Coordinates of C-alpha atoms in Angstrom, one line a residue:
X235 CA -3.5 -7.5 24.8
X236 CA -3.0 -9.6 21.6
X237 CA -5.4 -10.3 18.2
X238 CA -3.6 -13.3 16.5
X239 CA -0.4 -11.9 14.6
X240 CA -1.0 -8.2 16.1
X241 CA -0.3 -7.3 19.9
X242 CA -2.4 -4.1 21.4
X243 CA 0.4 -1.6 23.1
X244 CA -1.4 1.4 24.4
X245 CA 0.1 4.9 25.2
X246 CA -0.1 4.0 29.1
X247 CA 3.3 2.0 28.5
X248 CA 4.6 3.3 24.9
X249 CA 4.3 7.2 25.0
X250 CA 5.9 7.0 21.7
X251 CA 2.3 6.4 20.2
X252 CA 2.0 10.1 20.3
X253 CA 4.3 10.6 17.7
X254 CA 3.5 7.4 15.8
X255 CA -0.1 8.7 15.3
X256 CA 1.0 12.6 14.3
X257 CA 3.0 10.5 11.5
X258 CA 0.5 8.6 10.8
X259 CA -2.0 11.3 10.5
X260 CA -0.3 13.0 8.1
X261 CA -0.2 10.1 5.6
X262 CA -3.6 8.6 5.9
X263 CA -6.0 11.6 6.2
X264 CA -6.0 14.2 3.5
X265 CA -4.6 17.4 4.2
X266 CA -7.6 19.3 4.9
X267 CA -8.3 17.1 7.8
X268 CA -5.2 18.0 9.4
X269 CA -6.7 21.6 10.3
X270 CA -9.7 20.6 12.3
X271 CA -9.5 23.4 15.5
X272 CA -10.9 20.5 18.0
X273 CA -8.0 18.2 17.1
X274 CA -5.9 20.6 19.4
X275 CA -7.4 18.3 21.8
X276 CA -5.5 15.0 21.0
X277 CA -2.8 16.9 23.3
X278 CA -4.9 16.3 26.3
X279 CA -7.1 13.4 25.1
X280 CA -3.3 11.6 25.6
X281 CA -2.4 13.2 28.7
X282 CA -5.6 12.2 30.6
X283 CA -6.2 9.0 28.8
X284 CA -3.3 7.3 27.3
X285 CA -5.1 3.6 28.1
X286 CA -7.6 4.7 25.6
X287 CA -5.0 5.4 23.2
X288 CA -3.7 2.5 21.4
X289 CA -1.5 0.7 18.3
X290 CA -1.9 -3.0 16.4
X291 CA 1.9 -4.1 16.1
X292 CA 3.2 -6.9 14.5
X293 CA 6.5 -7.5 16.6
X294 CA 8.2 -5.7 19.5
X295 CA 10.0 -2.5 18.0
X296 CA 7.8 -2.5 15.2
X297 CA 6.5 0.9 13.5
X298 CA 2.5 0.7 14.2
X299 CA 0.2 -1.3 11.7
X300 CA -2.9 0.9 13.1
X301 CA -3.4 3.2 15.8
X302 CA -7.2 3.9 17.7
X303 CA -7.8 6.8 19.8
X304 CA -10.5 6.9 21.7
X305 CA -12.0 8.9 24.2
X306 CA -14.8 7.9 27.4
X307 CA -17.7 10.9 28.1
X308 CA -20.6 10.9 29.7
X309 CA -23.9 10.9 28.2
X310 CA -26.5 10.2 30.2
X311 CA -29.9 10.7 27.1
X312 CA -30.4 8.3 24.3
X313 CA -28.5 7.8 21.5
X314 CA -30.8 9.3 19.2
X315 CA -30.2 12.9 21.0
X316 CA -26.2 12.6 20.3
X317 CA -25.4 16.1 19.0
X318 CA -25.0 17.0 15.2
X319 CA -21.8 18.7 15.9
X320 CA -20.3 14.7 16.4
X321 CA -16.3 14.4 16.4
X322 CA -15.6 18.0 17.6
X323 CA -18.4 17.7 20.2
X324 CA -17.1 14.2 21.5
X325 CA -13.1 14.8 21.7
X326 CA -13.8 18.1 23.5
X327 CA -16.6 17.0 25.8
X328 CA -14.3 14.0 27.1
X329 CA -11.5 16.5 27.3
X330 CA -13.8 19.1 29.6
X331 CA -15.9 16.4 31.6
X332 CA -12.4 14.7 32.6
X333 CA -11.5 18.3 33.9
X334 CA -15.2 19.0 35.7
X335 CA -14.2 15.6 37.9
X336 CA -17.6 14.4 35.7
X337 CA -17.0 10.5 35.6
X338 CA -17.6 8.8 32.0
X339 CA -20.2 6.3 31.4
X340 CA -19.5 5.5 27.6
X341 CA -17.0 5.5 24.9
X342 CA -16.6 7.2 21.7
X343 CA -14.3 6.4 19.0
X344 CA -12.0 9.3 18.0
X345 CA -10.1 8.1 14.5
X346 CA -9.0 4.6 13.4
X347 CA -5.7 4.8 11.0
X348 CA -4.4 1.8 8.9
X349 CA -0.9 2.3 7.5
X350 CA -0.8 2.0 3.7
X351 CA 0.9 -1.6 3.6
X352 CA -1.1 -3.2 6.3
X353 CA -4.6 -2.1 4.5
X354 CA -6.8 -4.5 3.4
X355 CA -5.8 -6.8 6.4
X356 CA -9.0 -6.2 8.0
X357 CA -7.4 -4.1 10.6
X358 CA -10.1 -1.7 10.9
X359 CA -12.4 -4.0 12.6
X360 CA -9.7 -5.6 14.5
X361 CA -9.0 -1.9 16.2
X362 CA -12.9 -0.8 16.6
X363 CA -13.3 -4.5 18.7
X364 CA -10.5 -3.2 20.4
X365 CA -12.4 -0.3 21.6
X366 CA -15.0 -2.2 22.6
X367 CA -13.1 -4.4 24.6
X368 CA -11.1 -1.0 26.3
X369 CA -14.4 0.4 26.8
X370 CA -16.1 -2.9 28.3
X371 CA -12.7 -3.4 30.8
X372 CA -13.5 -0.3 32.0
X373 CA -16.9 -0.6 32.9
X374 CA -18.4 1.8 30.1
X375 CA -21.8 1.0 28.6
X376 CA -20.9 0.8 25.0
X377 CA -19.7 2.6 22.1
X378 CA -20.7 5.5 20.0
X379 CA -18.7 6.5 17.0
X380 CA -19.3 9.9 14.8
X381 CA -18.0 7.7 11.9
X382 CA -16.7 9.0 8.7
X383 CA -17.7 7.1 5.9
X384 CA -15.3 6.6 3.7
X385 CA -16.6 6.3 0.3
X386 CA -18.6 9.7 0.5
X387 CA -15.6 11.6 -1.1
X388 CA -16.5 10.1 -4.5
X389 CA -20.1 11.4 -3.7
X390 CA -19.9 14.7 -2.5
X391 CA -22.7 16.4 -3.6
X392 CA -25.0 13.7 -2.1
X393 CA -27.1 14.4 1.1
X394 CA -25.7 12.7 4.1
X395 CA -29.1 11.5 4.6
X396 CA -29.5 10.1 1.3
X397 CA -26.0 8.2 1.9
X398 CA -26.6 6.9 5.2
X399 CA -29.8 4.5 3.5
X400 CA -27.7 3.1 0.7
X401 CA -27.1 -0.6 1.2
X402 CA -25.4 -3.3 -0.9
X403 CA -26.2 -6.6 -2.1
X404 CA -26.0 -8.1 1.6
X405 CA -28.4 -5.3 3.1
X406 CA -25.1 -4.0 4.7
X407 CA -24.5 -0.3 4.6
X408 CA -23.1 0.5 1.5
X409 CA -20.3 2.6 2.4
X410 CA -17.2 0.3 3.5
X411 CA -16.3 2.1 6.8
X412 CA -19.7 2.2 8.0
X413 CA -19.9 -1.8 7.5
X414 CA -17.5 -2.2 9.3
X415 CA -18.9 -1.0 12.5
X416 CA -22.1 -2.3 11.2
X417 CA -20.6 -5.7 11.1
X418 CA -19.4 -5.7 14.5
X419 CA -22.8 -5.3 16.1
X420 CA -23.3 -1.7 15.9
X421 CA -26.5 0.5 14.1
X422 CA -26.8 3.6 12.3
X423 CA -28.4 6.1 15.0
X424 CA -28.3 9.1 12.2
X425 CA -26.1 11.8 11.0
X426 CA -24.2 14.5 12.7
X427 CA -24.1 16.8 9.9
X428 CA -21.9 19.3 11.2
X429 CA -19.2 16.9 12.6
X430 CA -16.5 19.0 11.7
X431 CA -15.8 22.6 11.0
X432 CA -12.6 23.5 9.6
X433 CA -12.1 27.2 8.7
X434 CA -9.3 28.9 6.6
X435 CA -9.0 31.9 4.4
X436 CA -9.0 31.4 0.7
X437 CA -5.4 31.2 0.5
X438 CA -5.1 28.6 3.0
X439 CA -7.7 26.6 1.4
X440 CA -5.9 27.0 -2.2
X441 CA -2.5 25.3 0.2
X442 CA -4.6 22.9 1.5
X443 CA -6.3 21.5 -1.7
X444 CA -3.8 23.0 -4.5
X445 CA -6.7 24.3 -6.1
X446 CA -7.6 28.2 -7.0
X447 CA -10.6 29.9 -6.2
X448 CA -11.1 32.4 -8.5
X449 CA -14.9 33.3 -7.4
X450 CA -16.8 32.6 -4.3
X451 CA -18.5 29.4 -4.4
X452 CA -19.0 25.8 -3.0
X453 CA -15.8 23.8 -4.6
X454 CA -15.8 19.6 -4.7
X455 CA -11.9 19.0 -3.3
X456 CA -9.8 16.0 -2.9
X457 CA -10.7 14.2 -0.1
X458 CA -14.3 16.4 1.4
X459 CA -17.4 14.3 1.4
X460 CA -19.1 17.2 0.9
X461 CA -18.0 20.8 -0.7
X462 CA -16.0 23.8 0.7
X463 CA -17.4 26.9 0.8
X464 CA -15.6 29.7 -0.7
X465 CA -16.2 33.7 -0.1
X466 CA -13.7 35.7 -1.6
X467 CA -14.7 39.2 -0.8
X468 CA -14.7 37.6 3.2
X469 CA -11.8 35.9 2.4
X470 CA -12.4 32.9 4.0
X471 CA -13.1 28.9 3.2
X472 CA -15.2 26.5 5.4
X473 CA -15.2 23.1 5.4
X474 CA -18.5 21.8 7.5
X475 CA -18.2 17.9 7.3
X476 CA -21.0 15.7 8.0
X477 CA -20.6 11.9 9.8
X478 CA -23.0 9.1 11.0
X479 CA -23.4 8.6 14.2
X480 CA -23.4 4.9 15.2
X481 CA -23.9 3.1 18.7
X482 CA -22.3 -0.4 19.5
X483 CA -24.3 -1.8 22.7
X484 CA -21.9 -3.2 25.6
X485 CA -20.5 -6.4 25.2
X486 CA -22.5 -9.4 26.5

């Protein structure tokens, strides 16, 4: 598969992605991301769907300029009901439906990574259209994507819900992420405000952020849309991250 300059390679044929996207991981998201307990399901989102999992390259050989992973489910209720527990919920629901023999009916987007020189190349919405089209190939009714918007982490102590209705001058979401989907045909179902849990104890948190917490208390930290939540006496730190749930219709 090819878009212009970039060629689509997917794990099916270049297992090597697997590695290229724990690299890549670990330079794009912020630390605390990396500690997500459902993300020990990339192991068999790969293994049982390595044609979902794919890289934009340049030339043969090339180190990735994005990766997508994706993941099909089955979700047979409206969009509106999609569940508030969003990115956890989806990646482990694929996993488990593919292992009930329950055959997908839809698409949900996982993670979309740029690499730091090829930003600003509009790569983002070259990889979500390349979802589509996986999805669409393989007979799936659309797209759903718990999506994290990307400008929330210089708000963090606005509602979700408050966030989710800003627009800019183009009535186009406000939040750059978000527009891109938006842009590519899809709408803003609503929030999935406990998208991600990621727990810790207080001194993992204080490795995670290089912050101290000297008292219990809800913490802004680099890179959270919203706070973390200390108790010291419990010892323990928990990261509850809301998304936005958005649903791309099949392709005409």
């Amino acid at each position: 598969m090819t878009d212009s300059k970039y060629t689509i390679i997917t794990a099916t044929d270049h297992p090597e992605i697997w590695d290229a996207n724990n690299t890549m991981a670990r330079i794009v998201w912020p630390e605390l991301m990396l500690h997500d307990p459902a993300s020990a399901y990339f192991d068999e989102m790969f293994k049982y769907f390595p044609e979902y999992q794919f890289a934009l390259i340049e030339n043969e050989g090339d180190s990735p300029a994005a990766i997508g992973n994706c993941i099909p489910l089955y979700w047979d209720n409206k969009p509106e009901a999609l569940p508030d527990d969003g990115w956890d919920w989806a990646i482990e629901k694929g996993v488990k439906d593919h292992e009930a023999g329950c055959a997908p009916n839809i698409l949900c987007a996982i993670q979309v990574m740029v690499s730091p020189d090829h930003q600003k190349q509009g790569l983002s919405s070259k990889a979500v259209s390349a979802m589509k089209r996986i999805g669409a190939d393989k007979g799936l009714q659309g797209l759903i994507a718990p999506v994290r918007p990307s400008l929330k982490t210089q708000y963090p102590i606005t509602p979700i819900d408050h966030y989710v209705r800003w627009t800019n001058g183009d009535g186009l979401p406000f939040d750059p992420w978000m527009r891109v989907h938006a842009r590519l045909g899809a709408r803003i179902v609503r929030p999935c405000v406990t998208a991600m849990r990621i727990p810790g104890t207080v001194a993992e948190w204080e490795k995670r952020t290089g912050m101290k917490f000297p008292e219990s208390g809800d913490y802004v930290v680099p890179g959270a849309l919203v706070p973390v939540k200390i108790d010291c006496e419990a010892d323990t730190g928990l990261y509850i991250e809301p998304n936005v749930w958005m649903h791309h219709p099949p392709l005409g």
